[in-house]
PDB file of C-alpha atoms in Angstrom:
ATOM      1  CA  MET A 519     -10.537 -10.485 -15.991  1.00 95.00           C
ATOM      2  CA  GLU A 520      -7.095  -9.515 -17.125  1.00 96.00           C
ATOM      3  CA  TYR A 521      -4.430  -6.987 -16.914  1.00 96.00           C
ATOM      4  CA  ARG A 522      -1.752  -5.860 -17.253  1.00 96.00           C
ATOM      5  CA  MET A 523      -0.640  -3.277 -13.981  1.00 95.00           C
ATOM      6  CA  THR A 524       2.403  -1.695 -12.308  1.00 95.00           C
ATOM      7  CA  VAL A 525       2.820  -3.153  -8.973  1.00 94.00           C
ATOM      8  CA  PRO A 526       3.695  -2.522  -6.409  1.00 90.00           C
ATOM      9  CA  PHE A 527      -0.562  -1.803  -7.136  1.00 89.00           C
ATOM     10  CA  LEU A 528      -2.231   1.661  -5.806  1.00 85.00           C
ATOM     11  CA  GLN A 529      -4.966   0.690  -3.584  1.00 83.00           C
ATOM     12  CA  GLU A 530      -7.641   2.082  -6.321  1.00 87.00           C
ATOM     13  CA  ASP A 531      -5.422  -0.443  -8.528  1.00 91.00           C
ATOM     14  CA  LEU A 532      -5.306  -3.491  -6.432  1.00 94.00           C
ATOM     15  CA  SER A 533     -10.254  -2.408  -5.769  1.00 94.00           C
ATOM     16  CA  ARG A 534     -11.220  -3.418  -9.415  1.00 95.00           C
ATOM     17  CA  LEU A 535      -9.081  -6.965  -9.038  1.00 97.00           C
ATOM     18  CA  ARG A 536     -11.367  -9.796  -8.693  1.00 97.00           C
ATOM     19  CA  ALA A 537     -11.188 -13.606  -7.542  1.00 96.00           C
ATOM     20  CA  GLY A 538     -10.228 -15.549 -10.706  1.00 96.00           C
ATOM     21  CA  ASP A 539      -8.424 -12.680 -12.970  1.00 97.00           C
ATOM     22  CA  VAL A 540      -5.253 -12.928 -14.962  1.00 98.00           C
ATOM     23  CA  VAL A 541      -2.602 -10.698 -13.853  1.00 98.00           C
ATOM     24  CA  TYR A 542       0.541 -10.075 -15.427  1.00 98.00           C
ATOM     25  CA  LEU A 543       2.886  -8.775 -12.767  1.00 98.00           C
ATOM     26  CA  THR A 544       5.609  -5.489 -14.248  1.00 98.00           C
ATOM     27  CA  GLY A 545       7.960  -4.108 -11.873  1.00 98.00           C
ATOM     28  CA  THR A 546       8.840  -4.508  -8.333  1.00 98.00           C
ATOM     29  CA  ILE A 547       8.436  -7.565  -6.147  1.00 98.00           C
ATOM     30  CA  TYR A 548      10.079  -8.569  -3.035  1.00 98.00           C
ATOM     31  CA  THR A 549      10.971 -12.107  -2.126  1.00 98.00           C
ATOM     32  CA  ALA A 550      10.387 -13.399   1.446  1.00 97.00           C
ATOM     33  CA  ARG A 551      10.311 -16.653   2.591  1.00 96.00           C
ATOM     34  CA  ASP A 552       9.494 -18.553   6.474  1.00 96.00           C
ATOM     35  CA  ALA A 553      12.839 -17.315   7.568  1.00 97.00           C
ATOM     36  CA  ALA A 554      12.487 -13.816   6.703  1.00 98.00           C
ATOM     37  CA  HIS A 555       8.564 -13.591   8.368  1.00 98.00           C
ATOM     38  CA  ALA A 556      10.035 -14.811  11.467  1.00 98.00           C
ATOM     39  CA  ARG A 557      12.590 -11.782  11.158  1.00 98.00           C
ATOM     40  CA  PHE A 558      10.004  -9.502  10.274  1.00 98.00           C
ATOM     41  CA  ASP A 559       8.210 -10.707  13.161  1.00 97.00           C
ATOM     42  CA  GLN A 560      10.413 -10.140  15.804  1.00 98.00           C
ATOM     43  CA  MET A 561      11.416  -6.346  13.728  1.00 98.00           C
ATOM     44  CA  LEU A 562       7.787  -5.897  13.781  1.00 97.00           C
ATOM     45  CA  LYS A 563       7.771  -6.727  18.108  1.00 97.00           C
ATOM     46  CA  ALA A 564      10.559  -4.787  18.605  1.00 98.00           C
ATOM     47  CA  GLY A 565       9.404  -1.464  17.175  1.00 96.00           C
ATOM     48  CA  GLU A 566      11.487  -1.694  13.756  1.00 96.00           C
ATOM     49  CA  SER A 567      11.161  -0.933   9.952  1.00 95.00           C
ATOM     50  CA  LEU A 568      10.546  -3.784   7.826  1.00 98.00           C
ATOM     51  CA  PRO A 569      13.835  -3.939   4.989  1.00 97.00           C
ATOM     52  CA  VAL A 570      10.909  -3.706   2.054  1.00 97.00           C
ATOM     53  CA  PRO A 571       8.630  -0.433   1.937  1.00 96.00           C
ATOM     54  CA  LYS A 572       5.122  -0.529   3.113  1.00 95.00           C
ATOM     55  CA  GLY A 573       2.798  -0.939   0.138  1.00 93.00           C
ATOM     56  CA  ALA A 574       5.307  -3.449  -0.971  1.00 95.00           C
ATOM     57  CA  CYS A 575       3.858  -6.932  -3.094  1.00 97.00           C
ATOM     58  CA  ILE A 576       5.832  -9.708  -1.323  1.00 98.00           C
ATOM     59  CA  TYR A 577       6.969 -13.390  -3.679  1.00 98.00           C
ATOM     60  CA  TYR A 578       6.561 -16.750  -0.724  1.00 98.00           C
ATOM     61  CA  CYS A 579       9.658 -17.534  -2.636  1.00 96.00           C
ATOM     62  CA  GLY A 580      13.789 -18.597  -2.104  1.00 92.00           C
ATOM     63  CA  PRO A 581      15.418 -17.517  -5.955  1.00 93.00           C
ATOM     64  CA  CYS A 582      17.781 -20.809  -6.637  1.00 92.00           C
ATOM     65  CA  PRO A 583      21.216 -19.135  -7.522  1.00 90.00           C
ATOM     66  CA  ALA A 584      21.625 -18.465 -11.302  1.00 92.00           C
ATOM     67  CA  ALA A 585      23.523 -19.831 -13.401  1.00 92.00           C
ATOM     68  CA  PRO A 586      26.397 -17.500 -14.791  1.00 93.00           C
ATOM     69  CA  GLY A 587      25.353 -15.836 -16.957  1.00 92.00           C
ATOM     70  CA  GLU A 588      21.487 -15.767 -15.849  1.00 94.00           C
ATOM     71  CA  ILE A 589      20.101 -13.426 -13.802  1.00 96.00           C
ATOM     72  CA  ILE A 590      18.902 -15.643 -10.821  1.00 96.00           C
ATOM     73  CA  GLY A 591      18.286 -19.489 -10.729  1.00 94.00           C
ATOM     74  CA  PRO A 592      14.056 -20.989 -11.136  1.00 95.00           C
ATOM     75  CA  CYS A 593      12.102 -19.290  -8.245  1.00 95.00           C
ATOM     76  CA  GLY A 594       8.888 -21.024  -8.391  1.00 95.00           C
ATOM     77  CA  PRO A 595       6.380 -19.781  -5.404  1.00 97.00           C
ATOM     78  CA  THR A 596       6.728 -22.363  -1.736  1.00 95.00           C
ATOM     79  CA  THR A 597       2.975 -22.735   0.038  1.00 96.00           C
ATOM     80  CA  SER A 598       1.287 -19.469   1.237  1.00 97.00           C
ATOM     81  CA  LYS A 599      -0.070 -21.058   4.451  1.00 96.00           C
ATOM     82  CA  ARG A 600       3.420 -21.464   5.576  1.00 96.00           C
ATOM     83  CA  MET A 601       3.307 -17.855   6.434  1.00 97.00           C
ATOM     84  CA  ASP A 602       0.471 -17.384   7.743  1.00 98.00           C
ATOM     85  CA  ALA A 603       1.293 -17.057  11.508  1.00 97.00           C
ATOM     86  CA  TYR A 604       2.756 -13.833  10.408  1.00 98.00           C
ATOM     87  CA  THR A 605       0.491 -12.569   7.267  1.00 98.00           C
ATOM     88  CA  PRO A 606      -1.351 -10.498   9.386  1.00 98.00           C
ATOM     89  CA  ALA A 607       1.287  -8.587  10.995  1.00 97.00           C
ATOM     90  CA  LEU A 608       2.553  -7.894   7.581  1.00 98.00           C
ATOM     91  CA  ILE A 609      -0.773  -6.448   6.685  1.00 97.00           C
ATOM     92  CA  ASP A 610      -0.870  -3.938   9.481  1.00 97.00           C
ATOM     93  CA  TYR A 611       2.281  -2.707   8.309  1.00 97.00           C
ATOM     94  CA  GLY A 612       0.800  -2.135   4.967  1.00 96.00           C
ATOM     95  CA  ILE A 613       1.932  -5.009   2.774  1.00 96.00           C
ATOM     96  CA  ALA A 614      -1.187  -5.637   0.722  1.00 94.00           C
ATOM     97  CA  GLN A 615      -0.305  -8.517  -2.106  1.00 97.00           C
ATOM     98  CA  PHE A 616       0.941 -11.272  -1.590  1.00 98.00           C
ATOM     99  CA  ILE A 617       2.684 -14.390  -4.080  1.00 98.00           C
ATOM    100  CA  GLY A 618       2.439 -17.823  -3.170  1.00 97.00           C
ATOM    101  CA  LYS A 619       0.700 -20.928  -4.644  1.00 96.00           C
ATOM    102  CA  GLY A 620      -2.520 -22.321  -2.234  1.00 94.00           C
ATOM    103  CA  ALA A 621      -5.068 -20.808   0.050  1.00 95.00           C
ATOM    104  CA  ARG A 622      -5.043 -19.390   2.879  1.00 96.00           C
ATOM    105  CA  SER A 623      -6.052 -19.884   6.149  1.00 95.00           C
ATOM    106  CA  PRO A 624      -9.096 -18.308   8.181  1.00 95.00           C
ATOM    107  CA  ALA A 625      -7.406 -15.887  10.057  1.00 96.00           C
ATOM    108  CA  VAL A 626      -5.241 -14.229   6.673  1.00 97.00           C
ATOM    109  CA  ASN A 627      -8.852 -13.875   4.924  1.00 96.00           C
ATOM    110  CA  GLU A 628     -10.311 -11.984   7.632  1.00 97.00           C
ATOM    111  CA  ALA A 629      -7.217 -10.025   7.710  1.00 97.00           C
ATOM    112  CA  MET A 630      -6.782  -9.113   4.431  1.00 97.00           C
ATOM    113  CA  ARG A 631     -10.919  -8.552   3.519  1.00 97.00           C
ATOM    114  CA  GLY A 632     -10.247  -5.135   2.849  1.00 96.00           C
ATOM    115  CA  ARG A 633      -7.201  -4.816   2.861  1.00 96.00           C
ATOM    116  CA  ALA A 634      -4.846  -6.760   0.513  1.00 96.00           C
ATOM    117  CA  VAL A 635      -4.549  -9.158  -2.154  1.00 97.00           C
ATOM    118  CA  HIS A 636      -3.115 -12.661  -2.795  1.00 98.00           C
ATOM    119  CA  PHE A 637      -2.634 -14.468  -5.956  1.00 98.00           C
ATOM    120  CA  ALA A 638      -1.319 -17.736  -6.606  1.00 97.00           C
ATOM    121  CA  ALA A 639       1.910 -17.903  -8.951  1.00 96.00           C
ATOM    122  CA  THR A 640       2.056 -21.752 -11.194  1.00 91.00           C
ATOM    123  CA  GLY A 641       3.691 -24.062  -8.799  1.00 89.00           C
ATOM    124  CA  GLY A 642       6.783 -25.781 -10.796  1.00 87.00           C
ATOM    125  CA  ALA A 643       7.239 -23.407 -12.752  1.00 90.00           C
ATOM    126  CA  GLY A 644      10.122 -22.143 -11.442  1.00 91.00           C
ATOM    127  CA  MET A 645      11.544 -21.685 -14.922  1.00 92.00           C
ATOM    128  CA  LEU A 646       8.958 -19.683 -16.525  1.00 94.00           C
ATOM    129  CA  TYR A 647       8.723 -17.274 -13.158  1.00 95.00           C
ATOM    130  CA  ALA A 648      13.399 -16.563 -13.265  1.00 95.00           C
ATOM    131  CA  SER A 649      12.211 -15.117 -17.748  1.00 95.00           C
ATOM    132  CA  ARG A 650      10.217 -13.061 -16.559  1.00 97.00           C
ATOM    133  CA  ILE A 651      12.495 -11.527 -14.421  1.00 98.00           C
ATOM    134  CA  THR A 652      14.670  -8.848 -15.273  1.00 97.00           C
ATOM    135  CA  ALA A 653      16.833  -7.675 -12.105  1.00 97.00           C
ATOM    136  CA  CYS A 654      17.658  -9.237  -9.024  1.00 97.00           C
ATOM    137  CA  GLU A 655      19.522  -7.703  -5.996  1.00 97.00           C
ATOM    138  CA  LEU A 656      19.475  -8.690  -2.173  1.00 97.00           C
ATOM    139  CA  VAL A 657      18.136  -6.261  -0.211  1.00 97.00           C
ATOM    140  CA  ALA A 658      18.275  -7.619   3.528  1.00 98.00           C
ATOM    141  CA  PHE A 659      19.685 -10.862   5.439  1.00 98.00           C
ATOM    142  CA  PRO A 660      21.968 -12.996   3.711  1.00 97.00           C
ATOM    143  CA  ASP A 661      22.903 -15.204   6.011  1.00 97.00           C
ATOM    144  CA  LEU A 662      19.944 -16.696   4.917  1.00 97.00           C
ATOM    145  CA  GLY A 663      20.983 -18.062   1.411  1.00 93.00           C
ATOM    146  CA  ALA A 664      17.712 -18.978  -0.732  1.00 92.00           C
ATOM    147  CA  GLU A 665      15.601 -17.216   1.643  1.00 95.00           C
ATOM    148  CA  ALA A 666      16.807 -14.689   2.916  1.00 97.00           C
ATOM    149  CA  VAL A 667      15.333 -10.789   0.817  1.00 98.00           C
ATOM    150  CA  TYR A 668      15.964  -9.983  -2.975  1.00 97.00           C
ATOM    151  CA  ARG A 669      14.551  -7.224  -4.821  1.00 98.00           C
ATOM    152  CA  LEU A 670      13.024  -8.521  -7.834  1.00 98.00           C
ATOM    153  CA  GLU A 671      12.015  -6.248 -10.930  1.00 98.00           C
ATOM    154  CA  VAL A 672       9.677  -7.973 -12.993  1.00 98.00           C
ATOM    155  CA  ALA A 673       8.014  -7.886 -15.777  1.00 98.00           C
ATOM    156  CA  ASP A 674       4.725  -9.382 -18.083  1.00 98.00           C
ATOM    157  CA  PHE A 675       4.505 -12.342 -14.834  1.00 97.00           C
ATOM    158  CA  PRO A 676       2.458 -14.094 -14.409  1.00 98.00           C
ATOM    159  CA  VAL A 677      -0.435 -14.872 -11.498  1.00 98.00           C
ATOM    160  CA  VAL A 678      -3.743 -15.314 -10.803  1.00 97.00           C
ATOM    161  CA  VAL A 679      -5.910 -13.570  -8.277  1.00 98.00           C
ATOM    162  CA  THR A 680      -6.913 -15.587  -6.096  1.00 97.00           C
ATOM    163  CA  PHE A 681      -8.290 -13.769  -2.502  1.00 97.00           C
ATOM    164  CA  ASP A 682      -9.337  -9.884  -2.848  1.00 97.00           C
ATOM    165  CA  LEU A 683     -10.919  -6.913  -1.257  1.00 96.00           C
ATOM    166  CA  LEU A 684     -14.113  -7.795  -1.230  1.00 96.00           C
ATOM    167  CA  GLY A 685     -13.663 -11.279   0.360  1.00 95.00           C
ATOM    168  CA  ASN A 686     -13.710 -13.480  -2.990  1.00 95.00           C
ATOM    169  CA  ASP A 687     -11.796 -16.683  -2.518  1.00 95.00           C
ATOM    170  CA  VAL A 688     -11.348 -18.699  -5.738  1.00 94.00           C
ATOM    171  CA  TYR A 689      -9.911 -21.859  -3.258  1.00 92.00           C
ATOM    172  CA  ALA A 690     -13.487 -21.597  -1.172  1.00 87.00           C
ATOM    173  CA  ARG A 691     -15.169 -21.235  -4.811  1.00 67.00           C
ATOM    174  CA  THR A 692     -17.358 -17.463  -2.890  1.00 50.00           C
ATOM    175  CA  THR A 693     -18.041 -14.638  -4.950  1.00 52.00           C
ATOM    176  CA  GLN A 694     -19.258 -11.447  -2.927  1.00 54.00           C
ATOM    177  CA  ASN A 695     -19.809  -8.322  -5.517  1.00 49.00           C
TER     178      ASN A 695
END
């Protein structure tokens, strides 16, 4: 199926998605890569709230600096597995949507089952994704540069569901009804 949907999603929106669906996202997503995830982990262990709201969609991306007159530079996805050590705790916190590239570990897939979905963005398409971003604002950790957390407003941002709430995983080529 193909969908045009607004992020962040409501749980019922996530429930209708199936692995392999193409989704064009419009709304708000947040960037966070390795260094930001390490800080998220420290914050959660200290009982602090994260600088992203519960229910947010996290894009594993470190945007390049914007050229003069541009909103953002190229901003393609990074490998999702690099965040696997942190993902179950983020799901427990209330994050239910992740965008990156590549398969997730079995432990993350189990943590996502029934609670979160994973989307794939196309590697090497940083300029395409930049063209779908209508606003960019620094949210947290400015000392991390490109790995800081940014709030992005996106329009028709193309992704593919790679892991759905039922546990269907396009990388494992398994399906469940």
